[in-house]
Coordinates of C-alpha atoms and ligand atoms in Angstrom, one line a residue:
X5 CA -24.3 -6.9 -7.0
X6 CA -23.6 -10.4 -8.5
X7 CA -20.7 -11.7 -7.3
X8 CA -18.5 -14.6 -8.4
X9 CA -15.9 -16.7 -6.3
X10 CA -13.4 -18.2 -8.0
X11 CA -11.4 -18.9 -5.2
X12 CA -13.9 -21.8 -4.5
X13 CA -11.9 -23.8 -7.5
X14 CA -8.7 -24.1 -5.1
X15 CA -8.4 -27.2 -3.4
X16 CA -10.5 -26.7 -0.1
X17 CA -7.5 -26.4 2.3
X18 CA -6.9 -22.4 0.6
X19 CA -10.6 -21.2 2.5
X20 CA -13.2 -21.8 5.0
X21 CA -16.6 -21.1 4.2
X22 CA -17.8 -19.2 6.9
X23 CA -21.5 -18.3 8.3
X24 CA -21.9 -14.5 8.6
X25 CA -21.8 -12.5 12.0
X26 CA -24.4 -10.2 11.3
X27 CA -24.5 -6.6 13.2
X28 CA -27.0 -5.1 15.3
X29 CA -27.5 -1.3 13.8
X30 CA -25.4 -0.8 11.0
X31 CA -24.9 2.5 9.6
X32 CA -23.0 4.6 6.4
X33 CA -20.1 6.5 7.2
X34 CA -18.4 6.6 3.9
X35 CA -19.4 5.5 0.3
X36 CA -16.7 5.9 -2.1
X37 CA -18.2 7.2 -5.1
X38 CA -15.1 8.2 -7.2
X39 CA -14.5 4.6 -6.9
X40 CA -17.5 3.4 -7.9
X41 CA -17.8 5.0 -11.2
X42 CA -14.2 4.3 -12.0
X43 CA -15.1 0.2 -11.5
X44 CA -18.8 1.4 -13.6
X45 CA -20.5 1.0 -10.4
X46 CA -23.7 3.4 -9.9
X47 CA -22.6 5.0 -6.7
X48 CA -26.7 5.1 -5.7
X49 CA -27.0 1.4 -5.9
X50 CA -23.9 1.8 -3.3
X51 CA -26.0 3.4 -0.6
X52 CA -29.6 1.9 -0.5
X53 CA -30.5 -0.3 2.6
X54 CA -30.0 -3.8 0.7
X55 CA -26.0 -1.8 0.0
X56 CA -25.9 -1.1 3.9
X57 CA -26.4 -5.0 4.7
X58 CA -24.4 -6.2 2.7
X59 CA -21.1 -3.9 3.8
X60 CA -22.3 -4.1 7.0
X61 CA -21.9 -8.7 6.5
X62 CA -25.9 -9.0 7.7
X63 CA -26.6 -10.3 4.1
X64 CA -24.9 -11.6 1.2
X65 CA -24.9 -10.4 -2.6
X66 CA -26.4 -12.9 -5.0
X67 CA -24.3 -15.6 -5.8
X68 CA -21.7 -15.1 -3.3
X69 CA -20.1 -17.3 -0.8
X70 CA -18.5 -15.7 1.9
X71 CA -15.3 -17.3 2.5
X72 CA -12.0 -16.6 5.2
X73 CA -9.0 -17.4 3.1
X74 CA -5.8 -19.4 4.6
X75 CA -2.5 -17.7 4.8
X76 CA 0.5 -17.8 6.5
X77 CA 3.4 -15.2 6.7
X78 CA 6.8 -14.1 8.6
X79 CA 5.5 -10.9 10.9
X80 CA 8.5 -9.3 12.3
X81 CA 10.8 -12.3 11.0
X82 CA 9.0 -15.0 12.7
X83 CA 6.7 -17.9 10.6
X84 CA 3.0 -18.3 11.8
X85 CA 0.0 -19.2 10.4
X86 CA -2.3 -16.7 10.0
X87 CA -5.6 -16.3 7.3
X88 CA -8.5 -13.9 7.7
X89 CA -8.9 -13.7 11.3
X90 CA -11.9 -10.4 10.9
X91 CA -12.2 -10.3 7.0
X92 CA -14.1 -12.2 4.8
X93 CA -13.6 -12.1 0.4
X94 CA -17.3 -12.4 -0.4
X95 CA -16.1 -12.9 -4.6
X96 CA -14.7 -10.6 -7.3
X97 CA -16.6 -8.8 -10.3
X98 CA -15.6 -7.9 -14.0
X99 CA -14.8 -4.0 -13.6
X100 CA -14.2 -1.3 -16.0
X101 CA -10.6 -1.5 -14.1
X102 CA -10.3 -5.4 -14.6
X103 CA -11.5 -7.7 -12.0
X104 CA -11.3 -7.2 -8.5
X105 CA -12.4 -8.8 -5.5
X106 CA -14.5 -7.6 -2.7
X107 CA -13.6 -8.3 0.9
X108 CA -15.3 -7.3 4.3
X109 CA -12.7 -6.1 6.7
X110 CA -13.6 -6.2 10.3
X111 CA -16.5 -8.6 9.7
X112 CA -16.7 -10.8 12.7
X113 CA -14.8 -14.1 13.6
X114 CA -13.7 -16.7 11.7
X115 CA -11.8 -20.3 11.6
X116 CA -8.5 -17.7 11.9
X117 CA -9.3 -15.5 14.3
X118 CA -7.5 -17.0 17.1
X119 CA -8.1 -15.1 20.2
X120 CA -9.1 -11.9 18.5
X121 CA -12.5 -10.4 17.9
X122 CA -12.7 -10.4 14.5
X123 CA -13.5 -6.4 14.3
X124 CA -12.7 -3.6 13.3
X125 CA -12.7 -0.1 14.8
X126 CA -13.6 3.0 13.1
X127 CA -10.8 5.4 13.3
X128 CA -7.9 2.6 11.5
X129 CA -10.9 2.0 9.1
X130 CA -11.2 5.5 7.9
X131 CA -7.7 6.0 8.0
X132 CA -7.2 3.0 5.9
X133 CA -9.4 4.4 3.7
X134 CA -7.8 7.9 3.4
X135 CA -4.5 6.6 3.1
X136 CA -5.7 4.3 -0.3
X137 CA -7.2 7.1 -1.5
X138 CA -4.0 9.3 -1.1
X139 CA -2.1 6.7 -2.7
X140 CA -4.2 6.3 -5.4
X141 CA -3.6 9.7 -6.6
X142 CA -0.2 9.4 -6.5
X143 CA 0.1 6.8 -8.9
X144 CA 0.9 4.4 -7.1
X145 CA -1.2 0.9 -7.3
X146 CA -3.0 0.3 -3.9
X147 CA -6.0 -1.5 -2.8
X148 CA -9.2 0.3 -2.5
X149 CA -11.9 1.3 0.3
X150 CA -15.1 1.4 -1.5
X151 CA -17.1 1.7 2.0
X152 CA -16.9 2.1 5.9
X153 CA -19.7 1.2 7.7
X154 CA -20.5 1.7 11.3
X155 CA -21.4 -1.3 13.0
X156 CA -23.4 0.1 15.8
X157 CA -21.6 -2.3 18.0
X158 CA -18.9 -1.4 20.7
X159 CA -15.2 -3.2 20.0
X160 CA -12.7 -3.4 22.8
X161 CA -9.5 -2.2 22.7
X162 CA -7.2 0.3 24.7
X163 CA -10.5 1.4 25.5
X164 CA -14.3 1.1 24.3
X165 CA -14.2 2.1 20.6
X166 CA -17.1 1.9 17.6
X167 CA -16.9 -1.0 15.5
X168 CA -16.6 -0.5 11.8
X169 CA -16.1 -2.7 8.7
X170 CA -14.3 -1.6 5.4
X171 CA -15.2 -2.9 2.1
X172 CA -12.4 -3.4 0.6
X173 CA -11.7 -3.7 -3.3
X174 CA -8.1 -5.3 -4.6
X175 CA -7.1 -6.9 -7.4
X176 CA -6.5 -10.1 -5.6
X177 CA -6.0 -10.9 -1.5
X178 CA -3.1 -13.2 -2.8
X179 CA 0.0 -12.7 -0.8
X180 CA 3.3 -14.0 -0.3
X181 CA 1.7 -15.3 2.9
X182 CA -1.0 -17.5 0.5
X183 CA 2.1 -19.2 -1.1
X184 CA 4.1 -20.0 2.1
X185 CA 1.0 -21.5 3.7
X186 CA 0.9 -23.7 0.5
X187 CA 4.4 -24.8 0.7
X188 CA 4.3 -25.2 4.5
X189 CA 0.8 -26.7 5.1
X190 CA -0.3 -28.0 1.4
X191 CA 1.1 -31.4 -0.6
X192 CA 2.7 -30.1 -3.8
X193 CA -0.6 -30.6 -6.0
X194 CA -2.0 -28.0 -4.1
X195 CA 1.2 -25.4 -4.1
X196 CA 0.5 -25.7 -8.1
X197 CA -3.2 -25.3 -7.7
X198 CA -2.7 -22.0 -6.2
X199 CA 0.3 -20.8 -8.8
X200 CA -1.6 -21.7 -12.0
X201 CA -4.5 -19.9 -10.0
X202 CA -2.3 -16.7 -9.7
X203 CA -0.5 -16.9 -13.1
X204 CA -4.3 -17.2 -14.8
X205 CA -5.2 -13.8 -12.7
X206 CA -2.2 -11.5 -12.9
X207 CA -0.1 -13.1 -14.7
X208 CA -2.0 -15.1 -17.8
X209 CA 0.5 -13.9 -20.6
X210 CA 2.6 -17.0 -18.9
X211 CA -0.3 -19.6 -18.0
X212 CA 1.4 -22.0 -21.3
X213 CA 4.5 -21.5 -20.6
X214 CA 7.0 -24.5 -19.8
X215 CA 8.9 -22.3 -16.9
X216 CA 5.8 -20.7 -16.4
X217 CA 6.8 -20.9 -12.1
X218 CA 9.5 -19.1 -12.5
X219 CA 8.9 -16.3 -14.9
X220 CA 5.8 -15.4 -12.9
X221 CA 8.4 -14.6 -9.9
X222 CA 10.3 -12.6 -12.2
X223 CA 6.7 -10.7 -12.7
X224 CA 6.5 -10.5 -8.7
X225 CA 9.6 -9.3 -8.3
X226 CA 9.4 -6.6 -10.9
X227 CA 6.0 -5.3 -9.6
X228 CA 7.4 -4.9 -5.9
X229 CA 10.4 -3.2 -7.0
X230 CA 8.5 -0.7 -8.6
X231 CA 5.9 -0.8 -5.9
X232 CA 8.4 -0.1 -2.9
X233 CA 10.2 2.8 -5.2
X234 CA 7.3 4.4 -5.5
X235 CA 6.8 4.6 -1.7
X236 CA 10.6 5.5 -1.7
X237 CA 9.6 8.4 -3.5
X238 CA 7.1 9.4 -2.1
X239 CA 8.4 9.5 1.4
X240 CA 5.8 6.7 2.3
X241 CA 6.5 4.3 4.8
X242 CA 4.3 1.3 5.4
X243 CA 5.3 0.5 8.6
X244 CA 4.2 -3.9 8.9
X245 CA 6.0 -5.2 5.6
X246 CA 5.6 -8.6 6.9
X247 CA 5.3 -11.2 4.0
X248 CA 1.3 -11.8 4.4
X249 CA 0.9 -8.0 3.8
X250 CA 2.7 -8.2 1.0
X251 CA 0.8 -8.9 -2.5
X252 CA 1.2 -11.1 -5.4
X253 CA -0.7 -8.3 -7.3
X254 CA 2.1 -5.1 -6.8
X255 CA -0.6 -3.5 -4.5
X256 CA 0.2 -1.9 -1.4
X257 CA -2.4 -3.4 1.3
X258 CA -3.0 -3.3 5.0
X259 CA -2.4 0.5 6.0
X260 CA -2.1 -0.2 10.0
X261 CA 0.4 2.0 11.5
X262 CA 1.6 3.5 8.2
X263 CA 2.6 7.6 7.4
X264 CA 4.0 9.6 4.9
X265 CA 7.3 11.0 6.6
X266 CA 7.5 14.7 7.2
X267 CA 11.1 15.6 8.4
X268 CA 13.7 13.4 5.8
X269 CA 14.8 10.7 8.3
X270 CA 15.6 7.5 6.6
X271 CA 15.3 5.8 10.3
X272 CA 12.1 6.9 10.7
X273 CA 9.7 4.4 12.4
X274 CA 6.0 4.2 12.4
X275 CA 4.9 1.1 14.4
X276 CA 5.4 1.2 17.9
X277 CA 6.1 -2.6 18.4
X278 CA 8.9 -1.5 15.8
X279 CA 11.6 -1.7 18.2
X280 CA 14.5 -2.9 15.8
X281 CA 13.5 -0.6 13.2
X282 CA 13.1 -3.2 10.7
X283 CA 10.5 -1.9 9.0
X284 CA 12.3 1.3 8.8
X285 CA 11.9 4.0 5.6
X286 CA 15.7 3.3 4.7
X287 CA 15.1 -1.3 5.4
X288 CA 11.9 -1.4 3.3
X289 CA 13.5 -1.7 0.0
X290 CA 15.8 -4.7 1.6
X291 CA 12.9 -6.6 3.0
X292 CA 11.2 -6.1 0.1
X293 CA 14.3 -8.5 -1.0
X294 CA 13.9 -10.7 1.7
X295 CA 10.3 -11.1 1.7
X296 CA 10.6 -12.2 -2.1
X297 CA 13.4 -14.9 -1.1
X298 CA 10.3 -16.1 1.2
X299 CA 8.1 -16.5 -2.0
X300 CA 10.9 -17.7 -4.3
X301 CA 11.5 -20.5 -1.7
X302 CA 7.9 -21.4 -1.9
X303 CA 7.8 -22.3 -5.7
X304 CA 11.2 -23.8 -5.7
X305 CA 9.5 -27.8 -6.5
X306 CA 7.4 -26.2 -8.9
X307 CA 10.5 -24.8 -10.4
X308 CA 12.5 -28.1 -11.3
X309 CA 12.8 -31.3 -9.8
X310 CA 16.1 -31.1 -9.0
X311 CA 16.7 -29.0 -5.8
X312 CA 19.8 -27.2 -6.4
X313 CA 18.6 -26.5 -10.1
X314 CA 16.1 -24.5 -8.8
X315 CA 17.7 -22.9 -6.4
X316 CA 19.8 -21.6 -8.9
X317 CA 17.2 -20.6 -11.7
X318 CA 15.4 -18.7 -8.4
X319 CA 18.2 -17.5 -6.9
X320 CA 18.8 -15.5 -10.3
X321 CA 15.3 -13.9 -10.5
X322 CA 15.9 -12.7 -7.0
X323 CA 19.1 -11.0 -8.1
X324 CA 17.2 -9.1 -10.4
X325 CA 15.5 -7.4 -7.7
X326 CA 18.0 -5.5 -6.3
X327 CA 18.6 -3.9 -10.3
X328 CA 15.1 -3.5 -10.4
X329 CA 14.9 -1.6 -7.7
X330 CA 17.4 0.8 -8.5
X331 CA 16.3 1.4 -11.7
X332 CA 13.0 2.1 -10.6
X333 CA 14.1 4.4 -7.5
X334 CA 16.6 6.3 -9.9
X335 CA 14.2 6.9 -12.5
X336 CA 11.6 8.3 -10.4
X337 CA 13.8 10.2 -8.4
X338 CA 15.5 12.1 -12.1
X339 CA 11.6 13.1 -12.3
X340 CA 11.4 14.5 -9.5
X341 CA 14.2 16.7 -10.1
X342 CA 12.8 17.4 -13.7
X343 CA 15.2 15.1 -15.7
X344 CA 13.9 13.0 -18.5
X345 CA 17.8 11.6 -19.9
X346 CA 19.7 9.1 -17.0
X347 CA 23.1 10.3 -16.6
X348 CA 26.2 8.8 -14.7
X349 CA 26.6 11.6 -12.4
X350 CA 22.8 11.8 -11.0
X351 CA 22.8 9.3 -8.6
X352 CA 25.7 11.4 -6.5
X353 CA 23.1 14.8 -7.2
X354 CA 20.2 12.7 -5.8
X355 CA 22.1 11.6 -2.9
X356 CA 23.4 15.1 -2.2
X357 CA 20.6 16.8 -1.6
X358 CA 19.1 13.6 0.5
X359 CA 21.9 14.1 2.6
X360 CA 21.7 17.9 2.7
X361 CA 17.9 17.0 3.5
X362 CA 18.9 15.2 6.4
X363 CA 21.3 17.4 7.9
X364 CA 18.8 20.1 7.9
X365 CA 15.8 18.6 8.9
X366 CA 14.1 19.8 6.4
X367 CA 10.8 18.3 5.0
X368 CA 10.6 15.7 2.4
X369 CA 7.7 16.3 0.4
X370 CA 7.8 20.1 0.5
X371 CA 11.4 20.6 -0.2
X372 CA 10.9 18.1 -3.7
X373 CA 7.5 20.2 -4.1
X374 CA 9.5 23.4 -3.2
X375 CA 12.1 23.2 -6.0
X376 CA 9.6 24.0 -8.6
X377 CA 7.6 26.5 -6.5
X378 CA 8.3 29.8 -4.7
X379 CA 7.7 28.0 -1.3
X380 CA 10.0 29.8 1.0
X381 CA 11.9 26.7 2.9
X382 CA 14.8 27.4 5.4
X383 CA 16.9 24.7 3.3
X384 CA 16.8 27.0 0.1
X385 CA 18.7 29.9 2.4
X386 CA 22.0 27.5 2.8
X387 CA 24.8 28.0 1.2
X388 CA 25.1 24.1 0.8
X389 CA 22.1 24.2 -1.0
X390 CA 23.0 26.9 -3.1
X391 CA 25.9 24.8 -4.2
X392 CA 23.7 21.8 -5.1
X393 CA 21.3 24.3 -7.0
X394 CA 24.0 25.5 -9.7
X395 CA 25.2 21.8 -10.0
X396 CA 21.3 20.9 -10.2
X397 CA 21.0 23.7 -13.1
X398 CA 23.6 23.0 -15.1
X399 CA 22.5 19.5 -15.0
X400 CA 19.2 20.7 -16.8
X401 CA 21.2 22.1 -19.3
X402 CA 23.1 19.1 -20.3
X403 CA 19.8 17.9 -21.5
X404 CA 19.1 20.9 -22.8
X405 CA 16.0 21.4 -20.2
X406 CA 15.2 25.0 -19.1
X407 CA 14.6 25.4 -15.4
X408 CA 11.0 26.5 -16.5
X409 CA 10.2 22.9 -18.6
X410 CA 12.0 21.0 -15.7
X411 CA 9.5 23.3 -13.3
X412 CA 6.7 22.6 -15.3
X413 CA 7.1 18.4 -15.1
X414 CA 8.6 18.4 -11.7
X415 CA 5.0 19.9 -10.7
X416 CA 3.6 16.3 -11.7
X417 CA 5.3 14.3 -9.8
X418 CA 6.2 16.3 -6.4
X419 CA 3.0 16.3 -4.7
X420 CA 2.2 19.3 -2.5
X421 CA -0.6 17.4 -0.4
X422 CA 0.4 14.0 1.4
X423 CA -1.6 12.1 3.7
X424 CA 0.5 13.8 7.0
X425 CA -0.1 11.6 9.8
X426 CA -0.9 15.0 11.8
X427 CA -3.9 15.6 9.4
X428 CA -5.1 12.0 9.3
X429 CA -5.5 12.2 13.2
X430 CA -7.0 15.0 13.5
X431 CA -9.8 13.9 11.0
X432 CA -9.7 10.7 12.5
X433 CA -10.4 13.0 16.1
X434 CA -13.6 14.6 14.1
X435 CA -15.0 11.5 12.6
X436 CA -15.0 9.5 16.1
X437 CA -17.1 12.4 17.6
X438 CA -19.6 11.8 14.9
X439 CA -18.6 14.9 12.4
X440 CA -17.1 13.4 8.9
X441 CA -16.6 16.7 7.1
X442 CA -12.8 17.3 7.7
X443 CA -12.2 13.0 6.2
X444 CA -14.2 14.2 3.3
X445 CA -12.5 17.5 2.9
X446 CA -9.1 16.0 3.5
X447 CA -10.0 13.2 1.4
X448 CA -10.7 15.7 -1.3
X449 CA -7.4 17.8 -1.0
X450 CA -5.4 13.9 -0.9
X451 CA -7.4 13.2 -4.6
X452 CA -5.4 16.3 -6.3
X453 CA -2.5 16.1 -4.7
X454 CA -0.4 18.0 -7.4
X455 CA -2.6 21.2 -7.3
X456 CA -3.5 22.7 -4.2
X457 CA -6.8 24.8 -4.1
X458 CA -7.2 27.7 -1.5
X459 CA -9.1 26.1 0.8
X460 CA -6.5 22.8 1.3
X461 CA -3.6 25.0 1.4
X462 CA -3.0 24.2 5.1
X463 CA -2.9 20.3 4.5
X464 CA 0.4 21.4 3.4
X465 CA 2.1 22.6 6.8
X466 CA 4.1 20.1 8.3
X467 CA 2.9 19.5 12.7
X468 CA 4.7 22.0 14.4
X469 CA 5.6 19.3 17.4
X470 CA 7.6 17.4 14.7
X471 CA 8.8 13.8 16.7
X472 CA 8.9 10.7 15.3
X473 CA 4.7 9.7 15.1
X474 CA 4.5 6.7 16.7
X475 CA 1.0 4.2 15.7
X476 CA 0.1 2.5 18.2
X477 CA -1.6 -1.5 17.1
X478 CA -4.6 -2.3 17.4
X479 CA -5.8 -1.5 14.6
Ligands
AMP28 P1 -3.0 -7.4 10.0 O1 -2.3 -6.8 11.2 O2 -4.3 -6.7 9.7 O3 -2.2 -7.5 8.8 O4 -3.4 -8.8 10.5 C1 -2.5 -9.8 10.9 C2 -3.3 -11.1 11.2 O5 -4.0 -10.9 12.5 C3 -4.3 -11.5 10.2 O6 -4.3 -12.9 10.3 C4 -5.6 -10.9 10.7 O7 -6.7 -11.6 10.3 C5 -5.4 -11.1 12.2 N1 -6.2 -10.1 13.0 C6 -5.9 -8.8 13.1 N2 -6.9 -8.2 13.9 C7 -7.7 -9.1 14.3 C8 -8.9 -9.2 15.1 N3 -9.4 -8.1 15.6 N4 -9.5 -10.4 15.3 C9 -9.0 -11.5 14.7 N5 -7.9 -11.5 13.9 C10 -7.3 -10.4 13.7
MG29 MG1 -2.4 -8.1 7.1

């Protein structure tokens, strides 16, 4: 591996060069080798001792400099500085998938770590891992676990757990966070340092552009709009939306106490330090919202001179996000009932059979996956339903659609095999007793999630002790 860091060009305040804490008996539990031949990366040079080192943080690809990056963020509402407290970005590569940076999660302490260890345990490791992968598959843009490692040392939580670290692979670790630790803790020469940075990454279309600042929000606010639909969608709920695990890219990162919802709840929690709900399924697309105001206040002198001019050129590319978002939500949700033309009436026959969903308790992801299947679901039998279902048909037939096309496309969209929380634990259960077969089996059943073979066919059952999951920090 050859490794460049162009982070190193940012003024010196965005990054602390840190020495490595290397690990006593490191060992592989996962290589990612799907991964690695999508990036052009020879999944063999991936798992030779030199390999194991370096994911494990005991050594150092050529030509990298290990480096804890400074960020800030709002986590649960309230400011605080943060940066990487147990990760380190050892540089970014040219990929066959553009380029992406590397980062050591769970690597030891740094200048950030304040009084934490700086590790990483192996079950939120693998599940971070699983739940990229699943993610992935369904389209949706996500950062990526290209290794887990065992550390061979003990970390201390709840109780005594093994330490792991997670290679992970993103297209930048450039969050909202990065910017609001510019604007709070950086002069302005640095705040446009780090923009013109960003714009020449994601954005480089704009780089010599006049109102460069602002249009590259306008890119932000488009990519999370369609980022957060898609989890809408999906039923996927990330649980810690605060602004430093939010990206600049329109990746999802940090999959702490995350799920995929079974039973439609729009309330529906994951974290158990959670206790508002804020981060609720039904609040992520509005905190989405807010968390952009956070960035759109950062660039605000970079913006115009004059304060209240730039307030009101931001304060218009924020009120696109809300349009955005709809239009993203209600053109993936006319997929996944099998409609390709937007009509007025559709948002009323989405919402009707949300509702209905809710009423009935009735599963999210196999009640979409069920309408283009024979799956048998209790829902089907109700005479509600049966309502919805000739309104639903005739729909189709407004554009002309038979129920068999519609079928056919809704199959592509409607996954039948989600990352269930249920499953996830159970493997995590296995792989903490030493046995990774049911990761890599589940793992392969969440990489084709719309076609089920035999042997994954349970992966589809909902838990039968259906309550609210509740993940528990610590990760
Ligand atoms: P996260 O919950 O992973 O998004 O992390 C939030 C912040 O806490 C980041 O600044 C992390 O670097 C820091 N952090 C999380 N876990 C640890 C740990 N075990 N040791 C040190 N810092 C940590
Ligand atoms: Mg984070």
């Amino acid at each position: 591996m050859q490794e460049n860091q162009s982070y190193l060009t940012l003024p010196s305040s965005f990054y602390k060069v840190v020495p490595l804490n290397p690990v006593k008996h490191p060992s592989f539990l996962v290589v990612n080798d799907q991964l690695a031949e999508e990036l052009g990366i020879d999944p063999d040079k991936l798992k030779t001792e030199r390999a194991l080192q370096i994911f494990a943080g005991n050594e150092m690809p050529e030509s990298a400099a290990q480096i804890a990056q400074s960020y800030a963020g709002h986590q649960f509402g309230q400011f605080t500085m943060l940066g990487d407290g147990r990760a380190l970005l050892i540089g970014e590569q040219e990929t066959k998938k553009g380029l992406k940076d590397f980062q050591l999660k769970g690597s030891g302490r740094t200048p950030y770590s304040r009084g934490g260890d700086g590790r990483a345990a192996v079950g939120p490791m693998l599940r971070e891992y699983m739940i990229s992968e699943a993610l992935h598959a369904l389209h949706i843009p996500t950062t990526r676990s290209l290794a887990v490692v065992k550390t061979g040392e003990p970390v201390y939580r709840e109780r005594v757990l093994d330490g792991a670290i997670l290679t992970r692979v993103a297209s930048s670790h450039l969050r909202v966070g990065t910017f609001q630790f510019a604007r709070h803790f950086c002069d302005e020469e640095d705040l446009k340092a780090l923009a013109d940075y960003t714009i020449n990454r994601h954005d480089p279309t704009l780089a010599n552009q006049a109102n460069r600042y602002a249009a590259f929000f306008s890119h932000v606010v488009d990519r999370q709009a369609k980022l957060i639909a898609s989890w809408q969608q999906i039923g996927f709920i990330h649980g810690v939306m605060n602004t430093d695990n939010m990206t600049i890219s329109g990746e999802a990162i940090d999959f702490g106490p995350c799920a995929f919802m079974d039973t439609f709840n729009p309330a529906t929690v994951f974290s158990s330090i959670d206790t508002v709900g804020r981060y609720a399924y039904e609040n992520q697309p509005k905190i989405g919202g807010w968390n952009l105001a956070r960035l759109a206040e950062t660039l605000l002198p970079l913006v115009h001179e004059d304060e209240d001019q730039a307030l009101e050129i931001m304060q218009a590319k924020l009120d696109e996000y809300p349009t955005a978002f709809q239009q993203y939500w209600l053109d993936g949700m006319r997929k996944k009932l099998g409609l390709q033309v937007a009509m007025e009436e559709d948002a009323s026959l989405i919402d009707q059979l949300l509702t209905m969903m809710y009423q009935q308790q009735a599963d999210y992801t196999n009640t979409f996956r069920g309408l283009s299947t024979e799956q048998e679901l209790e829902i089907f039998e109700t005479k509600d339903f049966k309502a919805w279902q000739q309104n639903w048909h005739s729909r189709l037939q407004k554009e002309n659609t038979t129920l068999e096309a519609a079928k056919a496309s809704m199959q592509k969209v409607n996954p039948a095999i989600i990352a269930r929380n249920y499953y996830v634990e159970e493997a995590l259960r296995f792989a903490e007793q030493g046995d990774l077969s049911y990761v890599e089996t589940f793992v392969d059943a969440l990489r084709s999630p719309f076609t089920v073979k035999k042997e994954h066919q349970h992966f589809q059952t909902p838990p039968k002790e259906d309550g609210p999951f509740i993940t528990y920090c610590g990760t």
